[in-house]
mmCIF file of C-alpha atoms and ligand atoms in Angstrom:
data_model
loop_
_atom_site.group_PDB
_atom_site.id
_atom_site.type_symbol
_atom_site.label_atom_id
_atom_site.label_comp_id
_atom_site.label_asym_id
_atom_site.label_seq_id
_atom_site.Cartn_x
_atom_site.Cartn_y
_atom_site.Cartn_z
ATOM 1 C CA MET A 25 -30.610 0.348 -32.120
ATOM 2 C CA ILE A 26 -31.472 -2.770 -30.064
ATOM 3 C CA LYS A 27 -28.101 -2.215 -28.075
ATOM 4 C CA ASP A 28 -29.452 1.296 -27.252
ATOM 5 C CA SER A 29 -32.607 -0.236 -25.729
ATOM 6 C CA ILE A 30 -30.855 -2.539 -23.254
ATOM 7 C CA ALA A 31 -31.244 -1.364 -19.571
ATOM 8 C CA GLN A 32 -28.488 0.411 -18.223
ATOM 9 C CA ARG A 33 -27.820 -1.913 -15.205
ATOM 10 C CA MET A 34 -26.696 -4.614 -17.654
ATOM 11 C CA SER A 35 -23.752 -2.326 -18.477
ATOM 12 C CA ARG A 36 -22.564 -3.241 -14.936
ATOM 13 C CA LEU A 37 -22.222 -6.913 -15.362
ATOM 14 C CA HIS A 38 -19.322 -8.602 -17.054
ATOM 15 C CA GLY A 39 -18.317 -12.107 -17.955
ATOM 16 C CA GLU A 40 -15.417 -14.537 -17.435
ATOM 17 C CA THR A 41 -12.350 -14.337 -19.648
ATOM 18 C CA ALA A 42 -11.710 -18.032 -19.209
ATOM 19 C CA PHE A 43 -14.578 -18.635 -21.428
ATOM 20 C CA ALA A 44 -13.241 -16.149 -24.043
ATOM 21 C CA ILE A 45 -9.755 -17.763 -23.905
ATOM 22 C CA LEU A 46 -11.699 -21.146 -24.628
ATOM 23 C CA ALA A 47 -13.361 -19.783 -27.585
ATOM 24 C CA ARG A 48 -10.232 -18.610 -29.148
ATOM 25 C CA ALA A 49 -8.344 -21.899 -28.240
ATOM 26 C CA ASN A 50 -11.239 -23.904 -29.971
ATOM 27 C CA ALA A 51 -11.043 -21.559 -32.971
ATOM 28 C CA LEU A 52 -7.300 -22.223 -33.281
ATOM 29 C CA GLU A 53 -8.129 -26.081 -32.802
ATOM 30 C CA ALA A 54 -10.740 -25.894 -35.629
ATOM 31 C CA GLN A 55 -7.859 -24.442 -37.974
ATOM 32 C CA GLY A 56 -6.070 -27.826 -37.037
ATOM 33 C CA ARG A 57 -3.722 -26.375 -34.590
ATOM 34 C CA SER A 58 -2.682 -28.664 -31.377
ATOM 35 C CA ILE A 59 -3.898 -26.945 -28.039
ATOM 36 C CA VAL A 60 -3.215 -27.957 -24.487
ATOM 37 C CA HIS A 61 -6.105 -26.625 -22.439
ATOM 38 C CA LEU A 62 -5.317 -25.291 -19.025
ATOM 39 C CA GLU A 63 -7.791 -22.284 -19.098
ATOM 40 C CA LEU A 64 -10.941 -23.544 -17.434
ATOM 41 C CA GLY A 65 -11.867 -24.415 -13.769
ATOM 42 C CA GLN A 66 -13.386 -27.557 -14.578
ATOM 43 C CA PRO A 67 -12.284 -31.097 -13.383
ATOM 44 C CA ASP A 68 -11.332 -33.199 -16.114
ATOM 45 C CA PHE A 69 -12.892 -36.295 -14.520
ATOM 46 C CA LYS A 70 -16.079 -38.021 -15.033
ATOM 47 C CA THR A 71 -18.830 -37.762 -12.392
ATOM 48 C CA PRO A 72 -18.316 -40.691 -9.900
ATOM 49 C CA GLN A 73 -20.427 -43.460 -11.443
ATOM 50 C CA ASN A 74 -22.737 -44.011 -8.179
ATOM 51 C CA ILE A 75 -23.875 -40.485 -8.529
ATOM 52 C CA ILE A 76 -24.807 -40.886 -12.136
ATOM 53 C CA ASP A 77 -26.668 -44.181 -11.540
ATOM 54 C CA ALA A 78 -28.700 -42.323 -8.808
ATOM 55 C CA ALA A 79 -29.505 -39.431 -11.186
ATOM 56 C CA CYS A 80 -30.898 -42.039 -14.021
ATOM 57 C CA ALA A 81 -32.745 -43.925 -11.115
ATOM 58 C CA ALA A 82 -34.254 -40.722 -10.118
ATOM 59 C CA LEU A 83 -35.522 -39.845 -13.485
ATOM 60 C CA ASN A 84 -36.834 -43.387 -14.094
ATOM 61 C CA ALA A 85 -38.723 -43.042 -10.853
ATOM 62 C CA GLY A 86 -40.337 -39.917 -11.945
ATOM 63 C CA TYR A 87 -38.385 -37.045 -10.466
ATOM 64 C CA THR A 88 -38.971 -34.883 -13.287
ATOM 65 C CA GLY A 89 -41.099 -32.043 -11.806
ATOM 66 C CA TYR A 90 -40.626 -29.121 -9.755
ATOM 67 C CA THR A 91 -39.349 -29.330 -6.188
ATOM 68 C CA PRO A 92 -39.931 -27.286 -3.231
ATOM 69 C CA THR A 93 -38.209 -23.722 -3.973
ATOM 70 C CA PRO A 94 -35.444 -24.017 -1.473
ATOM 71 C CA GLY A 95 -34.805 -27.777 -2.562
ATOM 72 C CA TYR A 96 -36.184 -31.208 -1.200
ATOM 73 C CA LEU A 97 -36.155 -31.309 2.373
ATOM 74 C CA ASP A 98 -34.436 -34.669 2.615
ATOM 75 C CA LEU A 99 -31.400 -33.036 0.557
ATOM 76 C CA ARG A 100 -31.330 -30.304 2.795
ATOM 77 C CA GLU A 101 -31.269 -32.477 5.840
ATOM 78 C CA VAL A 102 -28.355 -34.427 4.297
ATOM 79 C CA ILE A 103 -26.590 -31.060 3.367
ATOM 80 C CA ALA A 104 -26.986 -29.826 6.982
ATOM 81 C CA ASP A 105 -25.433 -33.175 8.224
ATOM 82 C CA TYR A 106 -22.651 -32.709 5.746
ATOM 83 C CA VAL A 107 -21.864 -29.127 6.679
ATOM 84 C CA GLN A 108 -21.718 -30.105 10.167
ATOM 85 C CA ARG A 109 -19.090 -32.772 9.605
ATOM 86 C CA GLN A 110 -17.249 -30.979 6.870
ATOM 87 C CA LYS A 111 -17.263 -27.584 8.174
ATOM 88 C CA ASN A 112 -17.912 -28.072 11.725
ATOM 89 C CA VAL A 113 -20.919 -25.780 11.402
ATOM 90 C CA LYS A 114 -24.104 -26.434 13.181
ATOM 91 C CA THR A 115 -27.154 -25.991 10.910
ATOM 92 C CA ASP A 116 -30.525 -27.224 9.721
ATOM 93 C CA PRO A 117 -32.734 -27.401 6.583
ATOM 94 C CA GLY A 118 -34.104 -24.039 7.446
ATOM 95 C CA GLU A 119 -30.900 -22.320 6.975
ATOM 96 C CA ILE A 120 -30.085 -24.015 3.576
ATOM 97 C CA VAL A 121 -31.095 -23.039 0.002
ATOM 98 C CA VAL A 122 -30.414 -25.281 -2.880
ATOM 99 C CA VAL A 123 -29.695 -23.686 -6.192
ATOM 100 C CA PRO A 124 -28.273 -24.381 -9.659
ATOM 101 C CA GLY A 125 -24.763 -24.222 -9.127
ATOM 102 C CA GLY A 126 -22.540 -22.138 -6.778
ATOM 103 C CA LYS A 127 -22.777 -19.005 -8.818
ATOM 104 C CA PRO A 128 -26.450 -18.312 -7.894
ATOM 105 C CA VAL A 129 -25.469 -18.176 -4.196
ATOM 106 C CA MET A 130 -22.844 -15.448 -5.116
ATOM 107 C CA PHE A 131 -25.373 -13.339 -7.236
ATOM 108 C CA TYR A 132 -28.039 -13.615 -4.878
ATOM 109 C CA THR A 133 -26.104 -13.075 -1.503
ATOM 110 C CA ILE A 134 -24.306 -10.036 -2.990
ATOM 111 C CA THR A 135 -27.430 -8.303 -4.574
ATOM 112 C CA MET A 136 -29.751 -8.964 -1.560
ATOM 113 C CA LEU A 137 -27.328 -7.665 0.975
ATOM 114 C CA VAL A 138 -25.657 -4.745 -0.637
ATOM 115 C CA ASN A 139 -27.249 -1.452 -1.224
ATOM 116 C CA PRO A 140 -25.893 1.442 -3.537
ATOM 117 C CA GLY A 141 -22.780 2.958 -2.349
ATOM 118 C CA GLU A 142 -22.094 0.196 0.231
ATOM 119 C CA GLU A 143 -18.622 -1.070 0.206
ATOM 120 C CA VAL A 144 -17.511 -4.960 -0.525
ATOM 121 C CA ILE A 145 -13.976 -5.955 0.472
ATOM 122 C CA TYR A 146 -13.181 -8.764 -1.718
ATOM 123 C CA PRO A 147 -9.876 -10.514 -2.675
ATOM 124 C CA ASN A 148 -7.953 -9.603 -5.655
ATOM 125 C CA PRO A 149 -7.039 -11.566 -7.707
ATOM 126 C CA SER A 150 -9.921 -13.710 -7.431
ATOM 127 C CA PHE A 151 -13.116 -15.210 -9.182
ATOM 128 C CA PRO A 152 -14.259 -12.261 -11.663
ATOM 129 C CA ILE A 153 -17.809 -12.795 -10.938
ATOM 130 C CA TYR A 154 -17.592 -11.230 -7.439
ATOM 131 C CA GLU A 155 -16.594 -7.745 -8.760
ATOM 132 C CA SER A 156 -19.165 -8.017 -11.545
ATOM 133 C CA CYS A 157 -21.837 -8.641 -9.080
ATOM 134 C CA ILE A 158 -20.597 -6.073 -6.750
ATOM 135 C CA LYS A 159 -20.986 -3.645 -9.571
ATOM 136 C CA PHE A 160 -24.511 -4.903 -10.554
ATOM 137 C CA ALA A 161 -25.799 -4.162 -7.015
ATOM 138 C CA GLN A 162 -24.128 -0.676 -7.336
ATOM 139 C CA GLY A 163 -21.893 -1.468 -4.563
ATOM 140 C CA VAL A 164 -18.330 -0.150 -4.400
ATOM 141 C CA PRO A 165 -15.851 -3.031 -5.013
ATOM 142 C CA VAL A 166 -12.854 -2.588 -2.540
ATOM 143 C CA PRO A 167 -10.079 -4.782 -3.479
ATOM 144 C CA LEU A 168 -7.869 -6.676 -1.052
ATOM 145 C CA GLN A 169 -4.689 -7.478 -2.558
ATOM 146 C CA LEU A 170 -3.526 -11.055 -2.212
ATOM 147 C CA LYS A 171 0.209 -11.377 -2.361
ATOM 148 C CA LYS A 172 2.659 -13.869 -3.607
ATOM 149 C CA GLU A 173 5.079 -13.038 -0.687
ATOM 150 C CA ASN A 174 2.101 -14.103 1.644
ATOM 151 C CA ASN A 175 1.415 -17.249 -0.445
ATOM 152 C CA PHE A 176 -1.675 -15.597 -1.459
ATOM 153 C CA GLY A 177 -3.135 -16.155 2.064
ATOM 154 C CA LEU A 178 -5.355 -13.565 3.826
ATOM 155 C CA ASP A 179 -3.606 -10.418 4.899
ATOM 156 C CA VAL A 180 -5.628 -9.490 7.774
ATOM 157 C CA GLU A 181 -3.890 -6.336 8.772
ATOM 158 C CA ALA A 182 -4.508 -5.194 5.269
ATOM 159 C CA LEU A 183 -8.025 -6.115 5.521
ATOM 160 C CA LYS A 184 -8.699 -4.221 8.603
ATOM 161 C CA LYS A 185 -7.137 -0.889 7.157
ATOM 162 C CA LEU A 186 -9.917 -1.188 4.044
ATOM 163 C CA ILE A 187 -12.892 -1.258 6.693
ATOM 164 C CA THR A 188 -14.911 1.869 6.720
ATOM 165 C CA PRO A 189 -18.301 2.823 8.094
ATOM 166 C CA LYS A 190 -19.544 1.706 4.621
ATOM 167 C CA THR A 191 -18.254 -1.665 4.712
ATOM 168 C CA LYS A 192 -21.398 -4.054 4.358
ATOM 169 C CA LEU A 193 -19.699 -7.378 3.088
ATOM 170 C CA ILE A 194 -16.520 -9.152 3.037
ATOM 171 C CA ILE A 195 -15.906 -12.172 0.623
ATOM 172 C CA LEU A 196 -13.731 -14.917 1.406
ATOM 173 C CA ASN A 197 -12.523 -17.673 -1.007
ATOM 174 C CA ASN A 198 -10.821 -20.551 0.851
ATOM 175 C CA PRO A 199 -9.288 -22.231 -0.936
ATOM 176 C CA SER A 200 -8.790 -19.639 -3.564
ATOM 177 C CA ASN A 201 -9.306 -19.355 -7.369
ATOM 178 C CA PRO A 202 -7.005 -18.374 -9.016
ATOM 179 C CA THR A 203 -4.223 -18.909 -6.859
ATOM 180 C CA GLY A 204 -4.892 -21.982 -4.900
ATOM 181 C CA GLY A 205 -4.150 -20.051 -1.711
ATOM 182 C CA VAL A 206 -5.323 -21.291 1.517
ATOM 183 C CA TYR A 207 -6.262 -18.797 4.417
ATOM 184 C CA SER A 208 -4.720 -20.111 7.730
ATOM 185 C CA ARG A 209 -6.772 -20.813 10.932
ATOM 186 C CA GLU A 210 -4.998 -17.966 12.733
ATOM 187 C CA ASP A 211 -6.060 -15.623 10.066
ATOM 188 C CA ILE A 212 -9.610 -16.716 10.268
ATOM 189 C CA LEU A 213 -9.618 -16.241 14.027
ATOM 190 C CA ALA A 214 -7.938 -12.726 13.680
ATOM 191 C CA LEU A 215 -10.582 -11.885 11.078
ATOM 192 C CA ALA A 216 -13.230 -13.053 13.621
ATOM 193 C CA ASP A 217 -11.724 -10.493 16.210
ATOM 194 C CA ILE A 218 -12.172 -7.653 13.650
ATOM 195 C CA LEU A 219 -15.902 -8.753 12.437
ATOM 196 C CA ARG A 220 -16.842 -8.606 16.469
ATOM 197 C CA ALA A 221 -15.767 -4.967 16.411
ATOM 198 C CA HIS A 222 -17.944 -4.444 13.359
ATOM 199 C CA PRO A 223 -21.522 -5.972 13.779
ATOM 200 C CA GLY A 224 -22.890 -4.565 10.767
ATOM 201 C CA ILE A 225 -20.450 -6.310 8.258
ATOM 202 C CA PHE A 226 -21.608 -9.585 6.643
ATOM 203 C CA VAL A 227 -19.210 -12.373 5.048
ATOM 204 C CA LEU A 228 -19.765 -14.429 1.855
ATOM 205 C CA SER A 229 -17.649 -17.449 2.631
ATOM 206 C CA ASP A 230 -17.096 -19.252 -0.895
ATOM 207 C CA GLU A 231 -16.047 -22.806 0.331
ATOM 208 C CA ILE A 232 -16.506 -24.386 -3.329
ATOM 209 C CA TYR A 233 -13.040 -25.855 -2.982
ATOM 210 C CA ASP A 234 -12.956 -26.857 0.627
ATOM 211 C CA ARG A 235 -12.484 -30.714 -0.406
ATOM 212 C CA LEU A 236 -9.450 -29.987 -2.317
ATOM 213 C CA VAL A 237 -7.171 -29.275 0.008
ATOM 214 C CA PHE A 238 -3.607 -30.926 -0.006
ATOM 215 C CA ASP A 239 -2.140 -30.157 3.251
ATOM 216 C CA GLY A 240 -4.529 -30.463 6.239
ATOM 217 C CA SER A 241 -7.875 -28.833 6.070
ATOM 218 C CA VAL A 242 -9.463 -25.397 6.165
ATOM 219 C CA MET A 243 -11.503 -23.478 8.845
ATOM 220 C CA SER A 244 -14.893 -22.056 7.745
ATOM 221 C CA ILE A 245 -15.489 -18.864 9.566
ATOM 222 C CA ALA A 246 -19.187 -19.878 9.983
ATOM 223 C CA SER A 247 -17.774 -22.473 12.396
ATOM 224 C CA ILE A 248 -17.440 -19.651 15.107
ATOM 225 C CA PRO A 249 -20.718 -19.762 16.770
ATOM 226 C CA ASP A 250 -21.215 -15.803 17.440
ATOM 227 C CA LEU A 251 -20.392 -15.095 13.900
ATOM 228 C CA LYS A 252 -22.498 -17.717 12.265
ATOM 229 C CA ASP A 253 -25.526 -15.436 11.581
ATOM 230 C CA ARG A 254 -23.554 -13.107 9.703
ATOM 231 C CA VAL A 255 -21.822 -15.483 7.322
ATOM 232 C CA VAL A 256 -23.405 -17.098 4.047
ATOM 233 C CA ILE A 257 -21.532 -20.052 3.208
ATOM 234 C CA LEU A 258 -21.422 -20.804 -0.607
ATOM 235 C CA ASP A 259 -20.871 -24.386 -1.544
ATOM 236 C CA GLY A 260 -21.711 -27.078 -4.321
ATOM 237 C CA PHE A 261 -21.059 -30.061 -6.126
ATOM 238 C CA SER A 262 -19.211 -28.747 -9.345
ATOM 239 C CA LYS A 263 -15.715 -29.098 -7.921
ATOM 240 C CA THR A 264 -15.568 -32.015 -5.364
ATOM 241 C CA TYR A 265 -17.707 -34.335 -7.461
ATOM 242 C CA ALA A 266 -16.910 -33.171 -10.978
ATOM 243 C CA MET A 267 -20.258 -31.990 -11.480
ATOM 244 C CA THR A 268 -19.909 -28.637 -13.201
ATOM 245 C CA GLY A 269 -22.489 -29.308 -15.821
ATOM 246 C CA TRP A 270 -25.088 -30.489 -13.536
ATOM 247 C CA ARG A 271 -25.512 -27.048 -11.995
ATOM 248 C CA LEU A 272 -26.154 -27.856 -8.295
ATOM 249 C CA GLY A 273 -24.954 -25.697 -5.296
ATOM 250 C CA TYR A 274 -26.374 -24.525 -2.046
ATOM 251 C CA GLY A 275 -25.943 -21.655 0.349
ATOM 252 C CA VAL A 276 -26.066 -21.803 4.363
ATOM 253 C CA MET A 277 -27.198 -18.600 6.022
ATOM 254 C CA HIS A 278 -29.549 -17.148 8.648
ATOM 255 C CA PRO A 279 -33.025 -18.129 8.124
ATOM 256 C CA ASP A 280 -34.005 -14.562 7.446
ATOM 257 C CA LEU A 281 -31.550 -14.471 4.544
ATOM 258 C CA ALA A 282 -32.637 -17.877 3.353
ATOM 259 C CA ALA A 283 -36.081 -16.648 3.047
ATOM 260 C CA GLN A 284 -34.703 -13.658 0.833
ATOM 261 C CA MET A 285 -32.898 -16.317 -1.433
ATOM 262 C CA ASP A 286 -36.071 -18.453 -1.528
ATOM 263 C CA LEU A 287 -37.882 -15.436 -2.968
ATOM 264 C CA TYR A 288 -35.029 -15.074 -5.589
ATOM 265 C CA MET A 289 -35.405 -18.495 -6.590
ATOM 266 C CA ALA A 290 -39.085 -18.048 -6.780
ATOM 267 C CA ASN A 291 -38.488 -15.262 -9.144
ATOM 268 C CA THR A 292 -35.673 -16.904 -11.403
ATOM 269 C CA ASN A 293 -35.217 -20.632 -11.410
ATOM 270 C CA SER A 294 -38.297 -21.878 -9.378
ATOM 271 C CA CYS A 295 -36.024 -24.837 -8.162
ATOM 272 C CA ALA A 296 -32.819 -26.559 -8.846
ATOM 273 C CA ALA A 297 -33.605 -29.786 -11.246
ATOM 274 C CA ALA A 298 -35.423 -32.635 -9.354
ATOM 275 C CA PHE A 299 -33.140 -35.483 -10.382
ATOM 276 C CA THR A 300 -29.943 -33.806 -9.872
ATOM 277 C CA GLN A 301 -31.037 -33.097 -6.235
ATOM 278 C CA ARG A 302 -31.786 -36.842 -5.667
ATOM 279 C CA ALA A 303 -28.389 -37.566 -6.973
ATOM 280 C CA ALA A 304 -27.012 -34.964 -4.763
ATOM 281 C CA ILE A 305 -28.178 -37.099 -1.780
ATOM 282 C CA GLU A 306 -26.047 -40.020 -3.238
ATOM 283 C CA ALA A 307 -22.970 -37.639 -3.646
ATOM 284 C CA LEU A 308 -23.095 -36.858 -0.127
ATOM 285 C CA THR A 309 -24.143 -40.101 1.728
ATOM 286 C CA GLY A 310 -22.618 -42.505 -0.670
ATOM 287 C CA PRO A 311 -18.985 -43.707 -1.142
ATOM 288 C CA GLN A 312 -16.371 -40.906 -1.209
ATOM 289 C CA ASP A 313 -13.746 -42.833 -2.750
ATOM 290 C CA GLY A 314 -14.463 -40.997 -6.347
ATOM 291 C CA ALA A 315 -13.963 -37.580 -4.852
ATOM 292 C CA GLU A 316 -10.750 -38.429 -2.913
ATOM 293 C CA ALA A 317 -9.082 -40.256 -5.971
ATOM 294 C CA MET A 318 -9.685 -37.010 -7.800
ATOM 295 C CA ARG A 319 -8.246 -34.871 -4.937
ATOM 296 C CA LEU A 320 -5.305 -37.080 -4.668
ATOM 297 C CA ALA A 321 -4.587 -36.844 -8.737
ATOM 298 C CA PHE A 322 -4.878 -33.209 -8.395
ATOM 299 C CA LYS A 323 -2.312 -33.453 -5.489
ATOM 300 C CA GLU A 324 0.005 -35.309 -7.755
ATOM 301 C CA ARG A 325 -0.141 -33.018 -10.480
ATOM 302 C CA ARG A 326 0.184 -29.947 -8.398
ATOM 303 C CA ASP A 327 3.413 -31.290 -7.184
ATOM 304 C CA TRP A 328 4.942 -32.237 -10.459
ATOM 305 C CA LEU A 329 3.628 -28.761 -12.237
ATOM 306 C CA VAL A 330 4.712 -26.518 -9.608
ATOM 307 C CA ALA A 331 8.303 -28.024 -9.365
ATOM 308 C CA ALA A 332 8.498 -28.140 -13.305
ATOM 309 C CA LEU A 333 7.478 -24.463 -13.493
ATOM 310 C CA ASN A 334 9.995 -23.370 -10.980
ATOM 311 C CA ASP A 335 12.700 -25.239 -13.225
ATOM 312 C CA ILE A 336 11.889 -22.754 -16.016
ATOM 313 C CA PRO A 337 14.423 -19.794 -15.606
ATOM 314 C CA GLY A 338 12.360 -16.542 -14.842
ATOM 315 C CA ILE A 339 9.171 -18.460 -13.748
ATOM 316 C CA ASP A 340 8.438 -18.430 -10.089
ATOM 317 C CA CYS A 341 5.379 -20.271 -8.697
ATOM 318 C CA CYS A 342 4.580 -20.763 -4.891
ATOM 319 C CA LEU A 343 2.909 -24.095 -3.889
ATOM 320 C CA PRO A 344 -0.761 -23.861 -3.794
ATOM 321 C CA GLY A 345 -2.603 -25.390 -0.775
ATOM 322 C CA GLY A 346 -5.778 -26.204 -2.513
ATOM 323 C CA ALA A 347 -8.149 -26.063 -5.571
ATOM 324 C CA PHE A 348 -6.552 -27.062 -8.838
ATOM 325 C CA TYR A 349 -4.677 -23.934 -10.028
ATOM 326 C CA ALA A 350 -0.980 -22.794 -10.277
ATOM 327 C CA PHE A 351 -0.478 -19.166 -10.579
ATOM 328 C CA PRO A 352 3.040 -18.563 -11.385
ATOM 329 C CA ASP A 353 4.709 -15.030 -11.570
ATOM 330 C CA ILE A 354 5.749 -14.397 -15.173
ATOM 331 C CA SER A 355 6.676 -10.645 -14.740
ATOM 332 C CA SER A 356 10.344 -11.244 -15.457
ATOM 333 C CA PHE A 357 9.672 -11.639 -19.190
ATOM 334 C CA GLY A 358 8.457 -7.896 -19.338
ATOM 335 C CA LEU A 359 5.133 -8.810 -20.937
ATOM 336 C CA THR A 360 1.604 -8.010 -19.472
ATOM 337 C CA SER A 361 -0.386 -10.983 -18.299
ATOM 338 C CA ASN A 362 -2.812 -10.709 -21.125
ATOM 339 C CA GLU A 363 0.076 -10.297 -23.760
ATOM 340 C CA PHE A 364 1.769 -13.471 -22.207
ATOM 341 C CA ALA A 365 -1.369 -15.502 -22.189
ATOM 342 C CA SER A 366 -2.247 -14.487 -25.790
ATOM 343 C CA ARG A 367 1.178 -15.257 -27.142
ATOM 344 C CA LEU A 368 1.379 -18.391 -25.292
ATOM 345 C CA LEU A 369 -1.712 -19.641 -26.877
ATOM 346 C CA GLU A 370 -1.107 -18.262 -30.562
ATOM 347 C CA GLU A 371 2.803 -19.089 -30.637
ATOM 348 C CA ALA A 372 2.924 -22.254 -28.321
ATOM 349 C CA GLY A 373 -0.671 -23.766 -28.108
ATOM 350 C CA VAL A 374 -1.127 -23.431 -24.444
ATOM 351 C CA ALA A 375 -4.418 -22.080 -23.326
ATOM 352 C CA ALA A 376 -4.207 -20.269 -19.895
ATOM 353 C CA ALA A 377 -5.730 -17.408 -18.289
ATOM 354 C CA GLY A 378 -3.672 -14.141 -17.804
ATOM 355 C CA GLY A 379 -3.677 -13.023 -14.186
ATOM 356 C CA THR A 380 -5.571 -9.584 -14.730
ATOM 357 C CA SER A 381 -8.675 -11.839 -15.900
ATOM 358 C CA PHE A 382 -9.004 -12.084 -11.997
ATOM 359 C CA GLY A 383 -8.566 -8.477 -11.184
ATOM 360 C CA ALA A 384 -5.972 -5.849 -11.545
ATOM 361 C CA PHE A 385 -3.464 -7.334 -8.799
ATOM 362 C CA GLY A 386 -3.103 -10.345 -11.097
ATOM 363 C CA GLU A 387 -0.853 -8.530 -13.254
ATOM 364 C CA GLY A 388 2.498 -10.329 -13.602
ATOM 365 C CA PHE A 389 0.959 -13.716 -13.185
ATOM 366 C CA ILE A 390 -0.809 -16.376 -15.410
ATOM 367 C CA ARG A 391 -3.392 -19.160 -14.190
ATOM 368 C CA PHE A 392 -2.713 -22.575 -15.226
ATOM 369 C CA SER A 393 -5.607 -24.813 -14.101
ATOM 370 C CA TYR A 394 -4.089 -28.361 -13.704
ATOM 371 C CA ALA A 395 -7.605 -29.937 -14.342
ATOM 372 C CA ASN A 396 -5.881 -31.983 -17.175
ATOM 373 C CA SER A 397 -3.965 -34.951 -17.531
ATOM 374 C CA LEU A 398 -0.437 -35.269 -16.318
ATOM 375 C CA ASP A 399 0.740 -36.145 -19.930
ATOM 376 C CA ASN A 400 -1.023 -32.949 -21.123
ATOM 377 C CA LEU A 401 0.618 -30.658 -18.279
ATOM 378 C CA LYS A 402 4.051 -32.158 -19.429
ATOM 379 C CA GLU A 403 3.367 -31.133 -22.947
ATOM 380 C CA ALA A 404 2.075 -27.740 -21.563
ATOM 381 C CA VAL A 405 5.249 -27.091 -19.628
ATOM 382 C CA ARG A 406 7.339 -28.412 -22.681
ATOM 383 C CA ARG A 407 5.787 -25.741 -24.595
ATOM 384 C CA THR A 408 5.910 -23.073 -22.265
ATOM 385 C CA GLU A 409 9.686 -23.676 -21.645
ATOM 386 C CA LYS A 410 10.340 -23.202 -25.313
ATOM 387 C CA PHE A 411 8.169 -20.288 -25.554
ATOM 388 C CA VAL A 412 9.676 -18.338 -22.851
ATOM 389 C CA LYS A 413 13.192 -19.116 -24.316
ATOM 390 C CA THR A 414 11.991 -16.928 -27.397
ATOM 391 C CA LEU A 415 11.295 -14.022 -25.083
ATOM 392 C CA ARG A 416 14.816 -13.904 -23.791
HETATM 393 N N1 PLP B 21 -16.637 -19.875 -6.746
HETATM 394 C C1 PLP B 21 -15.379 -20.123 -7.250
HETATM 395 C C2 PLP B 21 -14.284 -19.383 -6.422
HETATM 396 C C3 PLP B 21 -15.170 -20.676 -8.545
HETATM 397 O O1 PLP B 21 -14.039 -20.720 -9.035
HETATM 398 C C4 PLP B 21 -16.490 -21.091 -9.052
HETATM 399 C C5 PLP B 21 -16.459 -21.699 -10.643
HETATM 400 O O2 PLP B 21 -15.321 -21.632 -11.112
HETATM 401 C C6 PLP B 21 -17.687 -20.897 -8.588
HETATM 402 C C7 PLP B 21 -17.734 -20.407 -7.436
HETATM 403 C C8 PLP B 21 -18.980 -21.409 -9.322
HETATM 404 O O3 PLP B 21 -19.205 -22.665 -9.125
HETATM 405 P P1 PLP B 21 -20.273 -23.404 -10.014
HETATM 406 O O4 PLP B 21 -19.900 -23.850 -11.412
HETATM 407 O O5 PLP B 21 -20.974 -24.345 -9.047
HETATM 408 O O6 PLP B 21 -21.650 -22.112 -10.099
#
């Protein structure tokens, strides 16, 4: 009865399977089973102490009330300066909206740009919430397959073929979840040429992992001056500074779009929390050694994990250039991704996300998040190796 009363639009939203896997893994743990958790995209580190201290000091200093809807002006100035340094994008506080996490930028951008029937090209496999938000907006999701043969990079020629007069938005995620793939500078420049020929198309550039790059750096498409007005950058503090639970992110966009996002904030959150915004100033202007130490630890784990996975007969994993995910091909075992993930959890006690949790083109793959200690990764690989032997 209650179910029948829920507005129809809610049927177009879906959640994140990684959290469902976590729930099942937790239930098994409650029964006394030992589980290695590689299912969540959450750094296993503590937030650097200088940021925690800044938040405590802010609370004690009385930063407990509402803030301006788009965030404190001095935080937005600091973000503008950071965006210039990190992404080579010239911006100012009027183009920045601070929101509770990176996710709101995704929901707000997609729903404020996409009209019913308009098409959105998005990478697949990718963060599952893109597709959910596109459907919620009654847009048409147009998946761009990311391929192992291409190291999960951007296939610009394939993307070009997906563009139609109805295309409104292209979503980029660089580096990518769940593949760890990185788009090359050449591919970004080639995409820029395509966009010049299609002036009505916008880009949502999800750069939440752009500090977690292991070989070189990534290029933001917003750094190309004549395209900047059509790009919304999504970024935040969750991954770089191990601040997932603080809920703090921001969007960088044309002031006309920022005004719309401000309106969204006024209708939903009012503002991001005051003391976390003060701590964010410390995150961006204070010492960066905590963030860099995490990056180096992720790199060490990546190198170890990918080599160890490739040593297991039947598993084939390419080297991810960023983020903290390995996305090995497990198709040789003849199970679907979900069957593999489910049996790996139930029979071997390793929690990981099946590739199709990130879209249909994730079939045949599994995502291991290496946001866990090297010791736990070694145990996970040992268990996985033993498990796959039972499949042969
Ligand atoms: N974008 C991508 C690609 C992600 O993987 C995530 C989180 O996992 C987010 C955005 C959302 O980040 P936040 O936790 O700051 O909302």
